[in-house]
GROMACS .gro file of C-alpha atoms in nm:
model
  283
    1UNK     CA    1   0.000   0.000   0.000
    2UNK     CA    2   0.294   0.235   0.062
    3UNK     CA    3   0.382   0.216  -0.308
    4UNK     CA    4   0.022   0.296  -0.402
    5UNK     CA    5  -0.012   0.587  -0.159
    6UNK     CA    6   0.324   0.734  -0.054
    7UNK     CA    7   0.351   1.031   0.176
    8UNK     CA    8   0.329   1.361  -0.008
    9UNK     CA    9   0.084   1.233  -0.271
   10UNK     CA   10  -0.284   1.292  -0.346
   11UNK     CA   11  -0.567   1.063  -0.453
   12UNK     CA   12  -0.890   1.204  -0.593
   13UNK     CA   13  -1.143   0.947  -0.475
   14UNK     CA   14  -1.499   0.894  -0.593
   15UNK     CA   15  -1.734   0.847  -0.299
   16UNK     CA   16  -2.013   0.715  -0.518
   17UNK     CA   17  -2.375   0.826  -0.486
   18UNK     CA   18  -2.392   0.799  -0.106
   19UNK     CA   19  -2.453   0.440  -0.003
   20UNK     CA   20  -2.124   0.322   0.154
   21UNK     CA   21  -2.184  -0.025   0.009
   22UNK     CA   22  -2.141   0.130  -0.338
   23UNK     CA   23  -1.793   0.258  -0.254
   24UNK     CA   24  -1.519   0.068  -0.435
   25UNK     CA   25  -1.286  -0.151  -0.232
   26UNK     CA   26  -0.995   0.061  -0.350
   27UNK     CA   27  -1.164   0.382  -0.235
   28UNK     CA   28  -1.221   0.236   0.110
   29UNK     CA   29  -0.860   0.120   0.128
   30UNK     CA   30  -0.735   0.468   0.037
   31UNK     CA   31  -0.956   0.630   0.301
   32UNK     CA   32  -0.807   0.402   0.565
   33UNK     CA   33  -0.451   0.476   0.455
   34UNK     CA   34  -0.484   0.854   0.424
   35UNK     CA   35  -0.363   1.093   0.691
   36UNK     CA   36  -0.601   1.371   0.584
   37UNK     CA   37  -0.926   1.376   0.384
   38UNK     CA   38  -1.077   1.683   0.219
   39UNK     CA   39  -1.439   1.602   0.145
   40UNK     CA   40  -1.732   1.751  -0.045
   41UNK     CA   41  -2.069   1.849   0.100
   42UNK     CA   42  -2.249   1.575  -0.092
   43UNK     CA   43  -2.042   1.296   0.062
   44UNK     CA   44  -2.275   1.112   0.299
   45UNK     CA   45  -2.215   1.063   0.669
   46UNK     CA   46  -2.212   0.685   0.627
   47UNK     CA   47  -1.920   0.715   0.387
   48UNK     CA   48  -1.737   0.955   0.616
   49UNK     CA   49  -1.785   0.706   0.899
   50UNK     CA   50  -1.549   0.470   0.717
   51UNK     CA   51  -1.260   0.712   0.773
   52UNK     CA   52  -1.054   0.611   1.081
   53UNK     CA   53  -1.071   0.846   1.378
   54UNK     CA   54  -0.697   0.910   1.347
   55UNK     CA   55  -0.741   1.067   1.001
   56UNK     CA   56  -0.805   1.442   0.985
   57UNK     CA   57  -1.127   1.533   0.805
   58UNK     CA   58  -1.159   1.873   0.640
   59UNK     CA   59  -1.494   1.982   0.485
   60UNK     CA   60  -1.446   2.181   0.166
   61UNK     CA   61  -1.784   2.114   0.009
   62UNK     CA   62  -1.967   2.343  -0.228
   63UNK     CA   63  -2.345   2.348  -0.257
   64UNK     CA   64  -2.552   2.574  -0.481
   65UNK     CA   65  -2.563   2.917  -0.321
   66UNK     CA   66  -2.356   2.805  -0.021
   67UNK     CA   67  -1.994   2.779  -0.126
   68UNK     CA   68  -1.779   2.712   0.179
   69UNK     CA   69  -1.448   2.715  -0.007
   70UNK     CA   70  -1.351   2.867  -0.340
   71UNK     CA   71  -1.195   2.622  -0.585
   72UNK     CA   72  -0.865   2.807  -0.578
   73UNK     CA   73  -0.855   2.774  -0.200
   74UNK     CA   74  -0.922   2.401  -0.220
   75UNK     CA   75  -0.639   2.364  -0.470
   76UNK     CA   76  -0.401   2.545  -0.235
   77UNK     CA   77  -0.505   2.330   0.061
   78UNK     CA   78  -0.435   2.011  -0.133
   79UNK     CA   79  -0.091   2.130  -0.239
   80UNK     CA   80   0.000   2.247   0.111
   81UNK     CA   81  -0.106   1.920   0.272
   82UNK     CA   82   0.087   1.710   0.020
   83UNK     CA   83   0.399   1.925   0.052
   84UNK     CA   84   0.378   1.880   0.429
   85UNK     CA   85   0.414   1.505   0.376
   86UNK     CA   86   0.052   1.403   0.423
   87UNK     CA   87  -0.118   1.121   0.236
   88UNK     CA   88  -0.407   1.324   0.097
   89UNK     CA   89  -0.748   1.202  -0.017
   90UNK     CA   90  -0.972   1.446  -0.196
   91UNK     CA   91  -1.311   1.279  -0.153
   92UNK     CA   92  -1.573   1.373  -0.411
   93UNK     CA   93  -1.932   1.264  -0.448
   94UNK     CA   94  -2.003   1.027  -0.735
   95UNK     CA   95  -1.715   1.005  -0.982
   96UNK     CA   96  -1.442   1.274  -0.964
   97UNK     CA   97  -1.428   1.307  -1.342
   98UNK     CA   98  -1.800   1.372  -1.394
   99UNK     CA   99  -1.863   1.738  -1.311
  100UNK     CA  100  -1.617   1.707  -1.024
  101UNK     CA  101  -1.364   1.966  -1.143
  102UNK     CA  102  -1.099   1.699  -1.110
  103UNK     CA  103  -0.872   1.839  -1.380
  104UNK     CA  104  -0.854   2.179  -1.211
  105UNK     CA  105  -0.722   2.016  -0.897
  106UNK     CA  106  -0.498   1.771  -1.081
  107UNK     CA  107  -0.342   2.049  -1.291
  108UNK     CA  108  -0.261   2.255  -0.984
  109UNK     CA  109  -0.106   1.955  -0.808
  110UNK     CA  110   0.101   1.854  -1.112
  111UNK     CA  111   0.230   2.209  -1.153
  112UNK     CA  112   0.337   2.201  -0.788
  113UNK     CA  113   0.520   1.871  -0.842
  114UNK     CA  114   0.273   1.669  -0.633
  115UNK     CA  115   0.194   1.312  -0.750
  116UNK     CA  116  -0.181   1.274  -0.801
  117UNK     CA  117  -0.402   0.986  -0.913
  118UNK     CA  118  -0.775   0.927  -0.954
  119UNK     CA  119  -0.991   0.649  -0.807
  120UNK     CA  120  -1.325   0.642  -0.994
  121UNK     CA  121  -1.663   0.607  -0.828
  122UNK     CA  122  -2.016   0.512  -0.927
  123UNK     CA  123  -2.185   0.817  -1.072
  124UNK     CA  124  -2.534   0.918  -0.957
  125UNK     CA  125  -2.688   0.857  -1.301
  126UNK     CA  126  -2.597   0.487  -1.289
  127UNK     CA  127  -2.722   0.454  -0.933
  128UNK     CA  128  -3.051   0.629  -1.015
  129UNK     CA  129  -3.117   0.398  -1.310
  130UNK     CA  130  -3.040   0.095  -1.094
  131UNK     CA  131  -3.276   0.210  -0.819
  132UNK     CA  132  -3.555   0.269  -1.071
  133UNK     CA  133  -3.497  -0.067  -1.240
  134UNK     CA  134  -3.429   0.086  -1.580
  135UNK     CA  135  -3.134   0.104  -1.820
  136UNK     CA  136  -2.963   0.417  -1.944
  137UNK     CA  137  -2.899   0.253  -2.281
  138UNK     CA  138  -3.137   0.020  -2.459
  139UNK     CA  139  -3.111  -0.146  -2.797
  140UNK     CA  140  -3.358   0.010  -3.039
  141UNK     CA  141  -3.442   0.305  -2.813
  142UNK     CA  142  -3.128   0.461  -2.666
  143UNK     CA  143  -2.805   0.410  -2.859
  144UNK     CA  144  -2.624   0.683  -2.668
  145UNK     CA  145  -2.606   0.822  -2.316
  146UNK     CA  146  -2.506   1.181  -2.255
  147UNK     CA  147  -2.446   1.376  -1.935
  148UNK     CA  148  -2.495   1.750  -1.898
  149UNK     CA  149  -2.469   1.986  -1.604
  150UNK     CA  150  -2.766   2.212  -1.543
  151UNK     CA  151  -2.576   2.427  -1.296
  152UNK     CA  152  -2.586   2.792  -1.392
  153UNK     CA  153  -2.477   3.125  -1.251
  154UNK     CA  154  -2.764   3.335  -1.121
  155UNK     CA  155  -3.035   3.407  -1.375
  156UNK     CA  156  -2.815   3.340  -1.676
  157UNK     CA  157  -2.972   3.094  -1.925
  158UNK     CA  158  -2.822   2.750  -1.969
  159UNK     CA  159  -2.569   2.762  -2.251
  160UNK     CA  160  -2.620   2.413  -2.393
  161UNK     CA  161  -2.654   2.258  -2.737
  162UNK     CA  162  -3.024   2.183  -2.707
  163UNK     CA  163  -3.050   2.030  -3.054
  164UNK     CA  164  -2.790   1.767  -2.964
  165UNK     CA  165  -2.949   1.709  -2.623
  166UNK     CA  166  -3.291   1.658  -2.783
  167UNK     CA  167  -3.183   1.342  -2.967
  168UNK     CA  168  -3.482   1.103  -2.933
  169UNK     CA  169  -3.249   0.801  -2.957
  170UNK     CA  170  -3.047   0.903  -2.653
  171UNK     CA  171  -3.082   0.906  -2.276
  172UNK     CA  172  -2.979   1.244  -2.140
  173UNK     CA  173  -2.897   1.303  -1.775
  174UNK     CA  174  -2.893   1.651  -1.627
  175UNK     CA  175  -2.692   1.682  -1.308
  176UNK     CA  176  -2.785   1.958  -1.062
  177UNK     CA  177  -3.110   1.999  -1.252
  178UNK     CA  178  -3.355   2.110  -0.982
  179UNK     CA  179  -3.355   2.485  -1.046
  180UNK     CA  180  -3.336   2.449  -1.424
  181UNK     CA  181  -3.618   2.195  -1.468
  182UNK     CA  182  -3.859   2.431  -1.643
  183UNK     CA  183  -3.583   2.555  -1.873
  184UNK     CA  184  -3.480   2.199  -1.957
  185UNK     CA  185  -3.839   2.105  -2.043
  186UNK     CA  186  -3.898   2.416  -2.250
  187UNK     CA  187  -3.573   2.402  -2.448
  188UNK     CA  188  -3.580   2.029  -2.520
  189UNK     CA  189  -3.937   2.059  -2.647
  190UNK     CA  190  -3.849   2.361  -2.859
  191UNK     CA  191  -3.559   2.161  -3.005
  192UNK     CA  192  -3.800   1.894  -3.123
  193UNK     CA  193  -3.821   1.638  -2.842
  194UNK     CA  194  -4.174   1.513  -2.776
  195UNK     CA  195  -4.345   1.644  -2.464
  196UNK     CA  196  -4.448   1.284  -2.393
  197UNK     CA  197  -4.084   1.173  -2.357
  198UNK     CA  198  -4.037   0.979  -2.030
  199UNK     CA  199  -3.851   1.154  -1.750
  200UNK     CA  200  -3.712   1.020  -1.423
  201UNK     CA  201  -3.647   1.269  -1.144
  202UNK     CA  202  -3.421   1.132  -0.870
  203UNK     CA  203  -3.287   1.286  -0.553
  204UNK     CA  204  -3.074   1.157  -0.265
  205UNK     CA  205  -2.990   0.862  -0.488
  206UNK     CA  206  -2.898   0.539  -0.302
  207UNK     CA  207  -2.964   0.693   0.041
  208UNK     CA  208  -3.243   0.605   0.284
  209UNK     CA  209  -3.407   0.935   0.185
  210UNK     CA  210  -3.397   0.852  -0.187
  211UNK     CA  211  -3.701   0.962  -0.388
  212UNK     CA  212  -3.781   0.871  -0.748
  213UNK     CA  213  -4.055   1.009  -0.969
  214UNK     CA  214  -4.149   0.903  -1.321
  215UNK     CA  215  -4.314   1.177  -1.523
  216UNK     CA  216  -4.294   1.318  -1.875
  217UNK     CA  217  -4.108   1.608  -2.029
  218UNK     CA  218  -4.401   1.848  -2.063
  219UNK     CA  219  -4.495   1.795  -1.697
  220UNK     CA  220  -4.142   1.820  -1.557
  221UNK     CA  221  -4.184   2.180  -1.440
  222UNK     CA  222  -4.478   2.067  -1.224
  223UNK     CA  223  -4.327   1.741  -1.101
  224UNK     CA  224  -4.007   1.907  -0.984
  225UNK     CA  225  -4.200   2.100  -0.718
  226UNK     CA  226  -4.217   1.777  -0.517
  227UNK     CA  227  -3.846   1.807  -0.444
  228UNK     CA  228  -3.679   2.044  -0.203
  229UNK     CA  229  -3.432   2.303  -0.326
  230UNK     CA  230  -3.174   2.153  -0.090
  231UNK     CA  231  -3.195   1.801  -0.232
  232UNK     CA  232  -2.934   1.706  -0.495
  233UNK     CA  233  -3.153   1.623  -0.793
  234UNK     CA  234  -3.094   1.443  -1.123
  235UNK     CA  235  -3.321   1.468  -1.424
  236UNK     CA  236  -3.304   1.176  -1.668
  237UNK     CA  237  -3.477   1.209  -2.006
  238UNK     CA  238  -3.535   0.944  -2.273
  239UNK     CA  239  -3.750   0.663  -2.407
  240UNK     CA  240  -3.543   0.392  -2.237
  241UNK     CA  241  -3.665   0.511  -1.897
  242UNK     CA  242  -4.013   0.372  -1.966
  243UNK     CA  243  -3.887   0.015  -2.011
  244UNK     CA  244  -3.799  -0.232  -1.738
  245UNK     CA  245  -3.924  -0.074  -1.419
  246UNK     CA  246  -4.281  -0.197  -1.460
  247UNK     CA  247  -4.163  -0.557  -1.491
  248UNK     CA  248  -3.962  -0.534  -1.171
  249UNK     CA  249  -4.253  -0.369  -0.991
  250UNK     CA  250  -4.487  -0.649  -1.098
  251UNK     CA  251  -4.236  -0.908  -0.980
  252UNK     CA  252  -4.182  -0.739  -0.644
  253UNK     CA  253  -4.548  -0.666  -0.579
  254UNK     CA  254  -4.468  -0.312  -0.467
  255UNK     CA  255  -4.713  -0.139  -0.701
  256UNK     CA  256  -4.847  -0.148  -1.051
  257UNK     CA  257  -4.753   0.084  -1.338
  258UNK     CA  258  -4.975   0.384  -1.392
  259UNK     CA  259  -5.079   0.505  -1.736
  260UNK     CA  260  -4.816   0.305  -1.919
  261UNK     CA  261  -4.509   0.435  -1.736
  262UNK     CA  262  -4.352   0.252  -1.443
  263UNK     CA  263  -4.351   0.413  -1.104
  264UNK     CA  264  -4.050   0.372  -0.878
  265UNK     CA  265  -3.982   0.022  -0.757
  266UNK     CA  266  -3.744   0.153  -0.493
  267UNK     CA  267  -3.804   0.017  -0.143
  268UNK     CA  268  -3.759   0.369  -0.007
  269UNK     CA  269  -4.009   0.653   0.000
  270UNK     CA  270  -4.182   0.746  -0.322
  271UNK     CA  271  -4.348   1.075  -0.416
  272UNK     CA  272  -4.728   1.092  -0.405
  273UNK     CA  273  -4.851   1.319  -0.682
  274UNK     CA  274  -5.172   1.350  -0.884
  275UNK     CA  275  -5.213   1.105  -1.176
  276UNK     CA  276  -5.181   1.390  -1.427
  277UNK     CA  277  -4.812   1.411  -1.349
  278UNK     CA  278  -4.751   1.069  -1.498
  279UNK     CA  279  -4.716   1.012  -1.868
  280UNK     CA  280  -5.015   0.872  -2.051
  281UNK     CA  281  -5.003   0.600  -2.310
  282UNK     CA  282  -4.905   0.715  -2.656
  283UNK     CA  283  -5.144   0.659  -2.943
   0.00000   0.00000   0.00000
């Protein structure tokens, strides 16, 4: 392990979506070998509990509207800790390389002469699909999967290629999508995607507080109101999301599909909303 994690080096570690059982064995090993861990706000308490008491824990998380540390400051802290001879873990929610600003931190560390490596984690999109019993890709319906960030500065519009994102043969996942739900719905529809396109809204993925809601694109702006502004929320869009979940629900006996689209088969709490929020059968 000393060769894998020498003093004065940094590992960017993916914490996964929140459930500690979804952490990789390598990530857990690195957490136990580190001397200091800088962690994000979205890293769950159960994951943090895996860090030995002897290891220093430093919160550097950023949440929308509540930035505790600027990115430049985080970069400096990582460099300083490594140069002081620490074995440094930078613990990030999900996968460090998916909207985790990993290259900004890696570039700073490399420029300072600090060895840095990345340990991947399960990204929230994969965990959400698994919880809902659906697939992100599906032969004949979704030949591609694309990820986009819906994070924006203030009231500025999302600067995205909406035509590309509106591909009907693709599953598109919007990270940090809560505040931009209406804009996502409006722009995808304007770019040609059917308003009846299935949508899965997921928050607190893989945690005990997880909530999943199946709706449709033209009702997304209404459905999103069921989720708190403070809850990290994913919005998944695409035809593949309507396939698979209903079969698992029928097998588990949890509930039956409504109006042709599966509801969540997750054993955790579901969202109770009027039937009009769920997609109807297409003619």
